[in-house]
Rosetta silent file (secondary structure, phi, psi, omega in degrees, C-alpha in Angstrom):
SEQUENCE: MKVGFVGLGMQGKYMAINLAVAGYDLMDYDTRQEPLDELAAAGAKIARSNAELARHAQIVQVCVLNDAQVEAVVAGPAGLLETAAPGTIVVIHSTIEPKTIDKLARLVAQKNVEILDVPVSGSERGAKAKTMSYMVGGSAETLKKCRPLFETSGKKIQHVGKLGDGVRAKLAHQIIITVNMMAAYEGMRVGVESGLDPKILEKVIHDGLAQSWIADGWSELKFGPHSREVFYKDLHLGLKLARELGISVPGAGLAQQLLDKIVP
SCORE:     score description
SCORE:     0.000 S_00000001
   1 L     0.000  109.834 -168.303   30.390   19.232   -2.439 S_00000001
   2 E   -83.085  147.074 -164.525   32.887   19.797   -5.320 S_00000001
   3 E  -154.222  145.653 -172.847   34.303   16.767   -6.718 S_00000001
   4 E  -120.281  135.209  174.127   37.084   16.298   -9.278 S_00000001
   5 E  -131.341  116.748  156.174   37.532   13.019  -11.613 S_00000001
   6 E  -107.798  122.632 -151.485   40.914   12.541  -13.752 S_00000001
   7 L   111.181   59.466 -154.978   40.952    9.657  -15.957 S_00000001
   8 L  -110.076   64.645  145.504   37.909    8.976  -18.131 S_00000001
   9 L  -116.835 -170.219  -88.105   38.153    5.420  -20.094 S_00000001
  10 H   -70.937  -37.520 -158.219   36.054    2.933  -20.662 S_00000001
  11 H  -105.810  -11.580 -169.417   35.827    2.396  -16.480 S_00000001
  12 H   -79.911  -65.809 -175.679   36.881    5.682  -14.907 S_00000001
  13 H   -50.287  -39.165 -170.899   34.285    7.614  -17.485 S_00000001
  14 H   -79.738  -38.271  169.117   31.350    5.536  -16.293 S_00000001
  15 H   -52.394  -34.859 -155.016   32.704    6.386  -12.386 S_00000001
  16 H  -104.330  -12.242  156.973   32.570    9.670  -13.140 S_00000001
  17 H   -80.399  -24.508 -161.629   29.135    9.309  -14.969 S_00000001
  18 H   -97.693  -20.219  170.177   27.737    7.990  -12.025 S_00000001
  19 H   -98.665   21.228 -161.037   28.861   11.048   -9.647 S_00000001
  20 H   -97.079  -75.541 -171.894   28.024   13.494  -12.299 S_00000001
  21 H   -32.975  -30.808  176.440   24.216   11.548  -12.334 S_00000001
  22 L   -97.582  -19.019  146.405   24.142   11.785   -8.158 S_00000001
  23 L   117.735    7.410 -174.598   24.017   15.241   -8.369 S_00000001
  24 L   -94.474  175.776 -171.421   27.529   16.572   -7.290 S_00000001
  25 E   -89.283   84.958 -159.047   29.364   19.573   -8.408 S_00000001
  26 L   -90.919  149.790  159.627   31.803   17.275  -11.023 S_00000001
  27 E  -163.304  111.712 -147.140   34.333   18.915  -12.878 S_00000001
  28 E   -98.049  145.432  177.515   36.318   16.328  -15.270 S_00000001
  29 E  -143.799  114.984  159.028   39.712   16.436  -16.621 S_00000001
  30 L  -127.679  153.670  179.979   41.072   14.239  -19.801 S_00000001
  31 L   -73.271  -29.802  154.754   43.553   14.149  -22.673 S_00000001
  32 L  -129.551  171.501 -167.843   40.804   13.575  -24.841 S_00000001
  33 H   -63.743  -27.500 -135.569   38.080   15.193  -25.953 S_00000001
  34 H  -105.030   -7.670  153.501   35.648   12.618  -26.816 S_00000001
  35 H   -97.438  -25.397  161.486   34.843   11.406  -23.156 S_00000001
  36 H   -75.742   -6.938  157.012   34.746   14.908  -21.944 S_00000001
  37 H   -95.114  -46.307  164.162   31.674   15.782  -24.119 S_00000001
  38 H     7.683  -88.727 -163.627   30.316   12.836  -22.525 S_00000001
  39 H   -63.220  -24.231  160.122   30.606   14.028  -18.862 S_00000001
  40 H   -37.932  -58.728 -151.152   29.465   17.576  -20.543 S_00000001
  41 H   -61.382  -34.115 -124.222   26.401   16.130  -21.734 S_00000001
  42 L  -120.172    6.515 -171.679   26.003   14.282  -18.402 S_00000001
  43 L    87.189   -4.606 -155.010   26.138   17.649  -16.657 S_00000001
  44 L   -97.692  157.586  169.393   29.637   17.825  -15.612 S_00000001
  45 E   -90.021  153.151 -166.967   32.314   21.143  -15.742 S_00000001
  46 E  -127.185  134.800  179.434   35.029   20.485  -17.907 S_00000001
  47 L  -110.497  163.429 -161.460   38.929   21.568  -17.086 S_00000001
  48 L  -103.195  -14.215  143.091   41.305   22.595  -19.440 S_00000001
  49 L  -154.487 -161.151 -129.712   44.070   20.855  -17.007 S_00000001
  50 H   -86.979  -47.022  176.479   44.932   19.162  -13.624 S_00000001
  51 H   -21.880  -83.812 -164.550   45.516   22.647  -12.205 S_00000001
  52 H   -61.564  -18.598  178.529   42.701   24.243  -12.932 S_00000001
  53 H   -91.392    0.654  172.540   40.313   21.090  -12.184 S_00000001
  54 H  -111.224   -1.959  144.486   42.048   21.053   -8.400 S_00000001
  55 H   -62.545  -46.658 -165.586   40.889   24.795   -8.050 S_00000001
  56 H   -79.716  -32.012 -160.926   37.687   23.709   -8.290 S_00000001
  57 L  -110.357  177.503  160.981   37.370   20.664   -6.288 S_00000001
  58 L   -74.888  -91.988 -138.876   37.519   19.001   -2.510 S_00000001
  59 E   -97.699  153.546  174.947   37.757   15.765   -3.171 S_00000001
  60 E  -153.418  103.579 -168.735   40.004   14.351   -6.723 S_00000001
  61 E   -84.109 -179.233 -168.526   39.369   10.781   -7.562 S_00000001
  62 E  -146.436  118.000  139.410   42.603    9.736   -9.912 S_00000001
  63 L  -148.320   93.136  177.224   42.123    7.027  -12.813 S_00000001
  64 L  -153.276 -176.591 -107.068   44.332    6.641  -15.395 S_00000001
  65 L   -75.931  -68.544 -149.767   46.644    3.838  -16.447 S_00000001
  66 L  -117.364  163.380  177.572   50.194    3.756  -14.736 S_00000001
  67 L   -48.053  -65.679 -173.431   52.520    5.228  -12.242 S_00000001
  68 H   -23.951  -50.164 -179.612   54.265    7.787  -14.488 S_00000001
  69 H   -98.601   18.131  161.366   50.962    9.627  -14.931 S_00000001
  70 H   -61.597  -62.648 -154.092   49.434    9.139  -11.325 S_00000001
  71 H   -54.339  -46.314 -174.834   52.887   11.211  -10.358 S_00000001
  72 H   -72.043  -60.875 -162.797   52.442   14.061  -13.641 S_00000001
  73 H   -34.970  -65.709 -143.668   48.551   13.971  -12.916 S_00000001
  74 H   -84.768  -73.500  176.650   49.282   14.527   -9.371 S_00000001
  75 H  -115.805   41.239  131.378   53.114   16.850   -9.181 S_00000001
  76 L   -76.439  169.193  175.024   53.760   17.345  -12.607 S_00000001
  77 L   -32.747  150.365  162.894   53.624   20.895  -14.760 S_00000001
  78 L    34.941   38.949 -171.589   50.013   22.060  -14.370 S_00000001
  79 L  -118.604 -172.685 -171.076   49.277   19.204  -12.313 S_00000001
  80 H   -17.377  -52.178 -171.831   46.966   19.220   -8.807 S_00000001
  81 H   -85.144    6.360 -161.350   49.126   20.375   -6.177 S_00000001
  82 H   -68.330  -50.331 -155.574   50.405   23.563   -8.207 S_00000001
  83 H  -131.593    4.861  157.549   46.887   25.132   -6.768 S_00000001
  84 L   -38.988   92.046 -163.556   45.192   22.449   -4.391 S_00000001
  85 L   -92.253 -177.545 -178.204   44.292   23.540   -1.486 S_00000001
  86 L   -30.566  127.089  173.159   44.810   22.829    2.225 S_00000001
  87 L   109.037  -48.159  148.873   42.523   20.202    3.293 S_00000001
  88 L    23.386  131.930  144.712   42.287   18.758   -0.362 S_00000001
  89 E  -135.036  124.517 -160.238   41.776   14.998   -0.591 S_00000001
  90 E  -103.674  151.142 -177.433   43.414   13.446   -3.897 S_00000001
  91 E  -128.834   73.991  176.542   42.170    9.338   -4.122 S_00000001
  92 E   -80.716  124.441 -179.560   44.024    7.637   -6.210 S_00000001
  93 L   -64.733  -34.670  176.043   42.362    4.391   -8.335 S_00000001
  94 L    -9.416  162.383   52.212   45.458    3.369  -10.028 S_00000001
  95 L     9.414   81.326 -144.075   46.956    0.165  -10.005 S_00000001
  96 L  -168.689  159.040 -173.934   50.596    1.957   -9.163 S_00000001
  97 L   -77.853  149.946 -176.719   53.428    0.658   -6.881 S_00000001
  98 H   -42.414  -55.957 -179.024   53.436    0.596   -2.994 S_00000001
  99 H   -39.953  -47.521 -149.300   56.995    2.795   -3.432 S_00000001
 100 H  -100.689   -5.842  173.785   55.031    5.425   -5.372 S_00000001
 101 H   -89.204  -26.923 -149.000   52.032    5.978   -2.831 S_00000001
 102 H   -91.394  -45.757 -172.485   54.478    6.097   -0.458 S_00000001
 103 H   -98.255   -0.003  163.463   56.243    8.993   -2.355 S_00000001
 104 H   -70.867  -30.443 -172.325   52.656   11.083   -3.506 S_00000001
 105 H   -64.742  -35.595 -179.387   52.035   10.909    0.525 S_00000001
 106 H   -84.853  -28.311  153.246   55.590   13.333    0.905 S_00000001
 107 H   -76.611  -49.616  153.863   54.732   15.464   -1.458 S_00000001
 108 H   -10.945  -56.326 -179.748   51.175   15.570   -1.129 S_00000001
 109 L   -90.875    9.825  151.880   51.835   16.789    2.795 S_00000001
 110 L   -87.281    7.601  170.283   54.034   19.436    2.110 S_00000001
 111 L  -110.418  -21.935  163.621   51.015   21.149    0.435 S_00000001
 112 L    99.305   59.181 -175.500   48.715   19.963    3.745 S_00000001
 113 L  -130.849  134.804 -143.284   46.585   17.508    0.927 S_00000001
 114 E  -106.992 -173.305 -142.011   45.418   14.614    2.212 S_00000001
 115 E  -159.291   50.049 -142.464   45.805   11.565    0.492 S_00000001
 116 E  -105.357  147.627  173.943   43.849    7.716   -0.040 S_00000001
 117 E  -100.309  127.833 -176.385   45.153    4.790   -1.995 S_00000001
 118 L  -167.931   64.320  166.748   41.984    2.980   -3.233 S_00000001
 119 L   -36.451  117.942  151.872   42.277    0.506   -6.184 S_00000001
 120 E   -67.385 -177.257  167.397   38.872   -1.129   -7.953 S_00000001
 121 E  -170.964  129.782 -141.565   37.683   -3.622   -9.290 S_00000001
 122 L   178.971  -89.501  159.214   34.862   -3.715  -11.577 S_00000001
 123 L    96.381 -173.021 -162.047   36.176   -2.812  -15.158 S_00000001
 124 H   -86.280   -9.848  157.694   33.950   -1.004  -16.913 S_00000001
 125 H   -57.177  -32.504 -151.016   30.694   -3.628  -16.739 S_00000001
 126 H   -97.665  -34.449 -178.337   31.042   -3.142  -12.826 S_00000001
 127 H   -95.687  -34.689  166.015   31.284    0.892  -12.834 S_00000001
 128 H   -26.602  -61.118 -170.129   28.419    0.626  -15.580 S_00000001
 129 L   -91.296   -1.393 -179.121   25.978   -1.840  -13.484 S_00000001
 130 L    78.661   49.759 -156.388   26.813    0.318   -9.791 S_00000001
 131 L  -141.007  -26.780 -175.650   28.780   -2.411   -9.032 S_00000001
 132 L   -56.837  166.764 -175.511   32.289   -1.988   -8.126 S_00000001
 133 E  -132.895  156.615 -173.766   34.343   -2.738   -4.969 S_00000001
 134 E  -151.183  142.736  159.904   37.272   -0.780   -3.641 S_00000001
 135 E   -78.962  103.213 -126.144   40.362   -0.906   -1.440 S_00000001
 136 E  -141.909  125.184  166.494   41.081    1.474    0.595 S_00000001
 137 E  -109.908  131.258  172.380   44.634    2.137    2.131 S_00000001
 138 L   138.169  176.207  157.849   45.084    5.193    4.039 S_00000001
 139 L    -8.298   97.342  161.700   42.810    7.520    6.822 S_00000001
 140 H   -54.508  -42.934  177.050   39.755    6.236    8.098 S_00000001
 141 H   -62.471  -46.430 -171.546   38.316    9.781    9.096 S_00000001
 142 H   -87.571  -61.346 -146.213   39.175   10.489    5.022 S_00000001
 143 H   -65.987  -15.217  179.816   37.904    7.410    3.491 S_00000001
 144 H   -66.495  -36.464 -162.844   34.891    8.537    5.744 S_00000001
 145 H   -74.820  -24.962 -129.754   34.371   12.202    3.982 S_00000001
 146 H  -115.076  -16.081  169.563   35.023   10.198    0.605 S_00000001
 147 H   -17.167  -75.144 -177.433   32.739    7.119    1.444 S_00000001
 148 H   -59.726  -75.179 -177.558   29.358    8.390   -0.211 S_00000001
 149 H   -19.497  -43.352 -167.754   31.213    9.486   -3.816 S_00000001
 150 H   -56.518  -75.155 -178.628   32.528    6.190   -3.574 S_00000001
 151 H   -42.026  -15.889  174.522   29.082    4.315   -2.959 S_00000001
 152 L   -58.572  -18.042 -176.602   27.872    6.171   -6.243 S_00000001
 153 L  -101.262  -40.402  176.592   29.546    3.405   -8.088 S_00000001
 154 L  -168.646  164.377 -159.254   29.332    0.255   -5.502 S_00000001
 155 L  -124.763   33.141  158.169   28.655   -0.151   -2.314 S_00000001
 156 E  -109.415   74.444 -174.960   31.998   -2.902   -1.412 S_00000001
 157 E   -97.005   92.222 -164.250   33.880   -0.772    0.187 S_00000001
 158 E  -117.765  122.951  175.665   36.463   -2.505    2.107 S_00000001
 159 E   -64.292  116.191  177.505   39.552   -0.305    4.648 S_00000001
 160 E   -93.280  -16.688 -157.221   42.681   -3.090    3.995 S_00000001
 161 E   157.377 -157.822 -179.621   45.352   -0.619    6.287 S_00000001
 162 L   -62.033  142.737  151.447   47.626    1.831    5.945 S_00000001
 163 L   -31.939  143.431  -88.332   48.115    4.065    3.026 S_00000001
 164 L   -51.726   53.565  146.777   49.299    1.506    0.227 S_00000001
 165 L   -28.459  -91.074  165.269   47.540   -1.019    1.460 S_00000001
 166 H   -32.524  -49.132 -174.911   45.024   -0.735   -0.967 S_00000001
 167 H   -76.616   -1.160 -174.362   47.439   -0.985   -3.915 S_00000001
 168 H   -98.837  -11.976 -166.403   49.395   -4.565   -2.260 S_00000001
 169 H   -86.530  -31.952  167.602   45.896   -5.722   -1.610 S_00000001
 170 H   -50.021  -46.697 -168.669   44.749   -5.220   -5.472 S_00000001
 171 H   -60.560  -24.820 -173.211   48.040   -6.988   -6.790 S_00000001
 172 H   -98.422  -12.062  163.682   47.092   -9.974   -4.946 S_00000001
 173 H   -63.761  -11.505 -161.485   43.348   -9.885   -6.318 S_00000001
 174 H  -105.078  -19.946  175.782   44.979   -9.435   -9.891 S_00000001
 175 H   -78.574  -53.364 -173.067   47.450  -12.632   -9.241 S_00000001
 176 H   -63.775  -12.474 -157.440   44.318  -14.468   -7.985 S_00000001
 177 H  -110.444  -36.137 -178.748   42.035  -13.528  -10.896 S_00000001
 178 H  -104.909  -27.065  177.175   44.418  -14.356  -13.975 S_00000001
 179 H   -69.162  -42.325 -170.613   46.043  -17.636  -11.934 S_00000001
 180 H   -71.485  -45.489  173.715   42.106  -18.616  -11.635 S_00000001
 181 H   -53.551  -21.998 -165.675   41.353  -17.430  -15.254 S_00000001
 182 H  -100.990  -68.240  150.553   44.316  -19.840  -16.588 S_00000001
 183 H    12.030  -93.909  175.049   42.209  -22.437  -14.415 S_00000001
 184 H   -68.937  -29.371  176.686   39.295  -22.229  -16.536 S_00000001
 185 H   -69.390  -19.140  172.168   40.599  -21.450  -19.673 S_00000001
 186 H   -86.473  -67.356 -143.742   42.685  -24.949  -19.381 S_00000001
 187 H   -60.723  -68.414 -149.003   39.619  -26.980  -17.522 S_00000001
 188 H   -70.162  -39.467  159.505   36.993  -25.689  -20.443 S_00000001
 189 H   -59.000  -34.343  167.530   39.112  -26.284  -22.790 S_00000001
 190 H   -58.029  -43.520 -164.138   39.612  -29.981  -22.305 S_00000001
 191 H   -67.420  -44.720 -155.714   36.148  -30.534  -21.799 S_00000001
 192 H   -64.331  -28.887 -163.149   34.808  -28.418  -24.306 S_00000001
 193 H   -72.250  -12.167  176.670   37.270  -30.227  -27.041 S_00000001
 194 L  -107.709   27.343  156.874   36.455  -33.613  -25.859 S_00000001
 195 L   109.955  -19.076  176.089   33.544  -32.919  -26.911 S_00000001
 196 L   -63.730  129.526  157.120   31.023  -31.364  -23.779 S_00000001
 197 L   -18.637  118.015  168.836   28.510  -28.852  -24.292 S_00000001
 198 L   -90.827   18.574  178.665   29.859  -25.722  -22.467 S_00000001
 199 L   -90.828  -55.893 -177.687   26.591  -24.449  -21.353 S_00000001
 200 L   -71.227  -10.934 -166.931   26.421  -28.113  -19.355 S_00000001
 201 L  -123.997    1.442  179.497   30.034  -27.927  -18.613 S_00000001
 202 L  -116.654  -22.760 -173.599   30.165  -24.421  -16.995 S_00000001
 203 H   -66.241   -9.240 -144.103   26.515  -25.741  -15.041 S_00000001
 204 H  -110.586  -10.245  156.035   28.571  -28.906  -13.292 S_00000001
 205 H   -75.874  -50.661  175.813   31.464  -26.300  -12.576 S_00000001
 206 H   -30.690  -38.303 -179.606   29.285  -24.162  -11.645 S_00000001
 207 H   -91.623  -15.113  164.703   27.805  -26.843   -8.918 S_00000001
 208 L  -128.405 -140.633 -174.394   31.127  -27.975   -7.384 S_00000001
 209 L   -53.667  -30.191  173.808   34.159  -27.030   -6.050 S_00000001
 210 L   -55.852  -31.727  171.582   35.483  -25.306   -9.006 S_00000001
 211 L     6.033  106.863  147.522   32.807  -22.985   -8.622 S_00000001
 212 L  -177.064  165.544 -137.494   33.968  -19.016   -9.283 S_00000001
 213 L   -59.791  -56.913 -179.633   33.043  -15.531  -10.493 S_00000001
 214 L   -62.968  -76.461 -169.341   35.540  -16.133  -13.873 S_00000001
 215 L   -46.136  -55.493  146.578   34.489  -19.597  -14.289 S_00000001
 216 L   -12.382   84.692 -163.725   30.750  -18.739  -14.249 S_00000001
 217 L    77.102   38.182 -149.485   29.705  -17.966  -17.891 S_00000001
 218 H   -94.541  -40.817 -159.268   33.114  -18.283  -18.854 S_00000001
 219 H   -80.978   34.374  174.678   32.445  -19.238  -22.968 S_00000001
 220 H  -144.781    0.581  166.646   30.030  -15.200  -22.401 S_00000001
 221 L   -80.238  101.266 -172.562   33.495  -13.214  -20.513 S_00000001
 222 L  -111.458  179.161 -176.686   34.550  -10.610  -22.279 S_00000001
 223 L  -160.886  152.927  171.923   36.610   -8.048  -20.647 S_00000001
 224 L   -16.287  136.979 -172.977   37.781   -4.757  -21.972 S_00000001
 225 L   -85.346   -9.999  153.587   39.574   -4.189  -25.358 S_00000001
 226 L   -74.652   -0.487  165.469   42.974   -2.769  -23.340 S_00000001
 227 H   -24.752  -64.415 -148.361   42.181   -5.729  -20.753 S_00000001
 228 H   -77.539  -40.353  163.741   44.849   -7.932  -21.447 S_00000001
 229 H   -38.824  -30.054  166.495   47.359   -4.947  -21.524 S_00000001
 230 H   -88.189  -16.724  174.719   46.249   -4.186  -18.082 S_00000001
 231 H   -74.488  -28.244  173.987   46.717   -7.023  -16.462 S_00000001
 232 H   -53.801  -84.635 -158.202   50.060   -7.738  -17.757 S_00000001
 233 H   -14.716  -48.864 -141.009   51.077   -3.903  -15.682 S_00000001
 234 H   -77.561  -85.256 -173.481   49.186   -5.486  -12.891 S_00000001
 235 H   -73.057   24.234  140.314   51.417   -8.588  -12.738 S_00000001
 236 H   -84.011  -42.102  149.904   54.302   -7.243  -13.318 S_00000001
 237 H   -42.317  -52.027 -163.409   53.751   -5.035  -10.161 S_00000001
 238 H   -68.376  -76.897 -174.149   51.953   -7.981   -8.355 S_00000001
 239 H   -48.875  -30.317 -175.296   55.584  -10.252   -9.386 S_00000001
 240 H   -65.057  -23.257  171.510   57.562   -7.378   -8.723 S_00000001
 241 H   -99.883    1.780 -175.898   56.531   -7.256   -4.973 S_00000001
 242 H   -95.761  -26.791  154.132   56.292  -10.765   -4.646 S_00000001
 243 H   -51.144  -45.112  178.014   60.011  -10.719   -5.232 S_00000001
 244 L   -81.347    0.459  171.345   60.922   -8.227   -2.854 S_00000001
 245 L  -125.929   38.095  161.868   59.291  -10.181   -0.192 S_00000001
 246 L    76.611   14.048 -171.586   61.202  -13.855   -1.152 S_00000001
 247 L   -97.943  124.128  154.871   57.823  -15.189   -2.070 S_00000001
 248 L   -78.831  130.735  172.871   57.610  -17.644   -5.755 S_00000001
 249 L  -134.681   70.129 -165.397   54.639  -17.008   -7.382 S_00000001
 250 H   -81.653    4.701  176.052   55.331  -19.103  -10.663 S_00000001
 251 H   -83.519  -29.940 -153.594   51.203  -19.420  -11.689 S_00000001
 252 H   -96.627  -51.925 -172.147   51.211  -15.822  -11.433 S_00000001
 253 H   -68.560  -55.242 -151.856   54.442  -15.528  -14.020 S_00000001
 254 H   -60.281  -25.395 -165.473   52.742  -18.581  -16.468 S_00000001
 255 H   -78.650  -35.660 -164.771   49.211  -16.679  -16.332 S_00000001
 256 H   -63.520  -52.262  162.799   51.207  -13.371  -17.339 S_00000001
 257 H   -39.798  -58.521 -177.420   53.311  -15.580  -20.314 S_00000001
 258 L  -106.413   70.245  128.981   49.245  -16.516  -21.498 S_00000001
 259 L   -49.712  -51.314  166.450   47.368  -13.636  -21.383 S_00000001
 260 L   -30.281  -57.797 -158.166   46.837  -13.787  -24.894 S_00000001
 261 L  -102.316   13.307 -179.796   45.144  -16.750  -24.915 S_00000001
 262 L  -117.068  -37.918 -169.714   43.259  -16.681  -21.174 S_00000001
 263 L   -49.594  139.659  129.434   41.919  -13.061  -21.154 S_00000001
 264 L   -92.921    0.000    0.000   38.709  -13.311  -23.022 S_00000001
């Protein structure tokens, strides 16, 4: 299986390393040289463009920041579609708008290329520990072809529905996680500033109905250096989707305003 991976941020880099360690014929591309050097050391081939990578790969995984970057990687100058052979599968791990997935689906169909929208959860820590979770929108048959690749970074792979449903699930997930962080921040602050030992308070929360992955070990929970920007972007997309649906989500709006405080 010849595989390509585009976007070697802190999460994508370790997902790509896991593919290399698993023995796949892997080619990587990023605009930065440092992560490319790390992947080369792990045994991967290095592309000079997205188009060169698409000539190599039967399946291409894309893990870049936003809609504009995804569109440039797939359909821009020297993009994947310039050279991708019919039957190539493009997997979008980026959290983007559902309408962007729909647009890309129309573009890749003209080249007889398949697409899956597969946002992930787990961040750098999950990629390193191989505990990532995947929310898959698209064809079940296409997912079957890609599942072994995903399993190199995590076994929690949920097929949620049609194309676009993967990112819809991820946006709902991000709303829940950030409002949860806001609750943990406020509750822990009240408890600790009133004199409680944070470790004891965490144990109380863990044993009660307030228990959550976020609250567990709150005092030691750390996200990556760019997590606030990523959460802000994801909440922007989630709030936009909610408005389109006519749904009020004031907690998500407040969480977006408080990210500097609530994201450790």
